[in-house]
């Protein structure tokens, strides 16, 4: 029999805890099996507590050996012990403050969920966010309970780390103290045979900080870039936000088995090794870019997340949206800001718009959840960051900085809410943000439609917004939408420089005096005016603007806003692909001519040009087709996308060949933005040329490659050209390197012919190096199919859907978080034809009916399946 469905938790039910913690002392006697955890926790009654007055301690899968209050042992009659925790009734508790002590036992080696304390290749490590600490010992495992921690680790392993500063150590033990009050989710412990790549940082007030990146012996040579990124992040946060680091040491540890990217534990960040280790030979430019962004993100959490944390998990965007916004600002300062903005929007549309358009749509601040780990989503993170970007635009850079200063001084050491955050902005800027707050409480992507008409010298424009219904939210109120816009004449003259219009009602009427503008610009009255709307992607909305092809070509050639210039090309490509899909239309030569001009404009950043050359993904096309009322056929989409690539390659062949040769960054690799930009354009040209040339160029590039960026690009191009040797060559060279082999698995599936993709994926799951318990490897293979080869995943036989369901069920039994995350591959199922829908529904039902399904996967499947 299946267990009763787990009950959702609601924001509206939040109550401040009855007890707060003054101090925590923990001792770990580490063993792979039978680790003992001794805890001593000083509690005091919370005068603002609104719970029942009982002491509730969360605890899951921990064996209680003994416990006491104020030194007096408790017997089984003194508390209630369930699978979720332990409750001591109020009547059994002393008045005021008291000390809880417990000894428990856990088995890190058996912990395959990688949450709590677990082992990875002989090393002990932890992951406690969101609710992993309760798998370590009994404790009020909720973010609004903050306390300083002192930790003693006993183990024969040479390196023993925890949060804060090292206090003392000896043979087989070490003690750490973290003076900054923190919630349990930020607790961390690492023990292993590790070596450090070390450096130092002097903070703005002259504090010396020891920096270490801890890795397995042999990996020390792969840490330089992460360290450099860390130092740049520390300096940037001082310069831009006035935030200084606050401990004597900052440790980063790289772990091979990790459910996500990284974790911001106070003073002891734990990273998926994929986002730390890099050498030119093993990591691509994209990997370096990620390392920089994630190191910065986790470091920035020290203030936005750690010093100021979330009151409850519904407020997750308080730390995540803000920290993503901060890491985006950092990356924009380190690299090309327009390129970064385009990449952010590509990600947002691919992941967050997709989420918003389907059954998993939820608020940036959700109202309820069953399993909080299922809400570490693109909506909370990326849309959460967009919301802050809009605030920034609305209040201006100075207003934003003043508000952030006030936020840090008002709330340091507290666990806060979105209301606290907005109140700071209201107080500092005098703005009423009650309507703006809807961005946090309404799900779905607003649609903004712009319509305009010209009468003589006047242009009248209407902007209207509409927010479609999402699960559980049939009716919506208008949001506050900042629309940055400009007006262009057909020759590219800027008639109206960028202006910010705030759409806060359902509709707004705007009027522009074109005659006056032309006069001021010193040009004749233009016969046509081209609006450039939503510049810089000033709001996370879908824009519907009746721009003709000719208008878009003008924007593509002249828009001074680099985002909209790119966007014009993108929308032309999308339109072209849709026309090819629905009417079998041939692509129009004007697009290729415009692209050729852009590609040969040497003043444009090569990375920007590479982005302009990239086609919408198959998933983007499927969504665009669906939005246009066409049921997407993944096989046909794959076909037209290829056809457009081939047509582009044919039309642009000489330009591409010239670029390919011109964009050689030279023999000495550097991961900097300038070189990476050249490689991105060069390799984009290579991929297209491979469509119309023989494999010789790709082969030569593969043979000559001295860095992984070029090697992977040539590998992919050769796979596309049907090369059957390259996979074995790559394998023989890299079989000893885990991170490189993840790429090997992924690329073969992503570049397989769709009708063979499931078979290729299946064959690779039989490979001896396919370790499905390692989340990176699992994602490479299963994600290689679901995300990397959509036409293969959506194979009309349903083989892809079945393959995914089989693996989800298998992995769920060991690692629910990884399974739940991968299940989002089904989230777009309602877009497809009735046969495919039926096949997917069948798999979802099969998963839902499985014995012992986790809360994580159970919730996902039931939300995706819907009613
Ligand atoms: N805060 C962590 C994510 C924790 C995920 C828990 N399932 C990493 C980050 O956002 O920085
Ligand atoms: Zn984060």
PDB file of C-alpha atoms and ligand atoms in Angstrom, residues 129 262-264 297-298 301 304 316 319-321 323-324 327 376 381, ligand 2:
ATOM      1  CA  UNK A 129      20.229  23.241   2.870  1.00  0.00           C
ATOM      2  CA  UNK A 262      27.666  24.567  -4.726  1.00  0.00           C
ATOM      3  CA  UNK A 263      26.675  25.573  -1.221  1.00  0.00           C
ATOM      4  CA  UNK A 264      27.371  28.760   0.692  1.00  0.00           C
ATOM      5  CA  UNK A 297      27.535  33.623  -6.107  1.00  0.00           C
ATOM      6  CA  UNK A 298      28.476  31.502  -3.102  1.00  0.00           C
ATOM      7  CA  UNK A 301      25.832  34.755  -0.029  1.00  0.00           C
ATOM      8  CA  UNK A 304      22.929  38.025   1.267  1.00  0.00           C
ATOM      9  CA  UNK A 316      14.044  31.647  -0.466  1.00  0.00           C
ATOM     10  CA  UNK A 319      18.624  35.333  -0.640  1.00  0.00           C
ATOM     11  CA  UNK A 320      18.653  33.558  -3.995  1.00  0.00           C
ATOM     12  CA  UNK A 321      17.108  36.203  -6.246  1.00  0.00           C
ATOM     13  CA  UNK A 323      22.467  36.773  -4.834  1.00  0.00           C
ATOM     14  CA  UNK A 324      21.858  35.840  -8.475  1.00  0.00           C
ATOM     15  CA  UNK A 327      26.526  37.568  -9.339  1.00  0.00           C
ATOM     16  CA  UNK A 376      15.114  25.710  -5.927  1.00  0.00           C
ATOM     17  CA  UNK A 381      16.456  32.165  -8.703  1.00  0.00           C
TER      18      UNK A 381
HETATM   19 ZN1  LIG B   2      22.404  30.784  -4.058  1.00  0.00          ZN
END
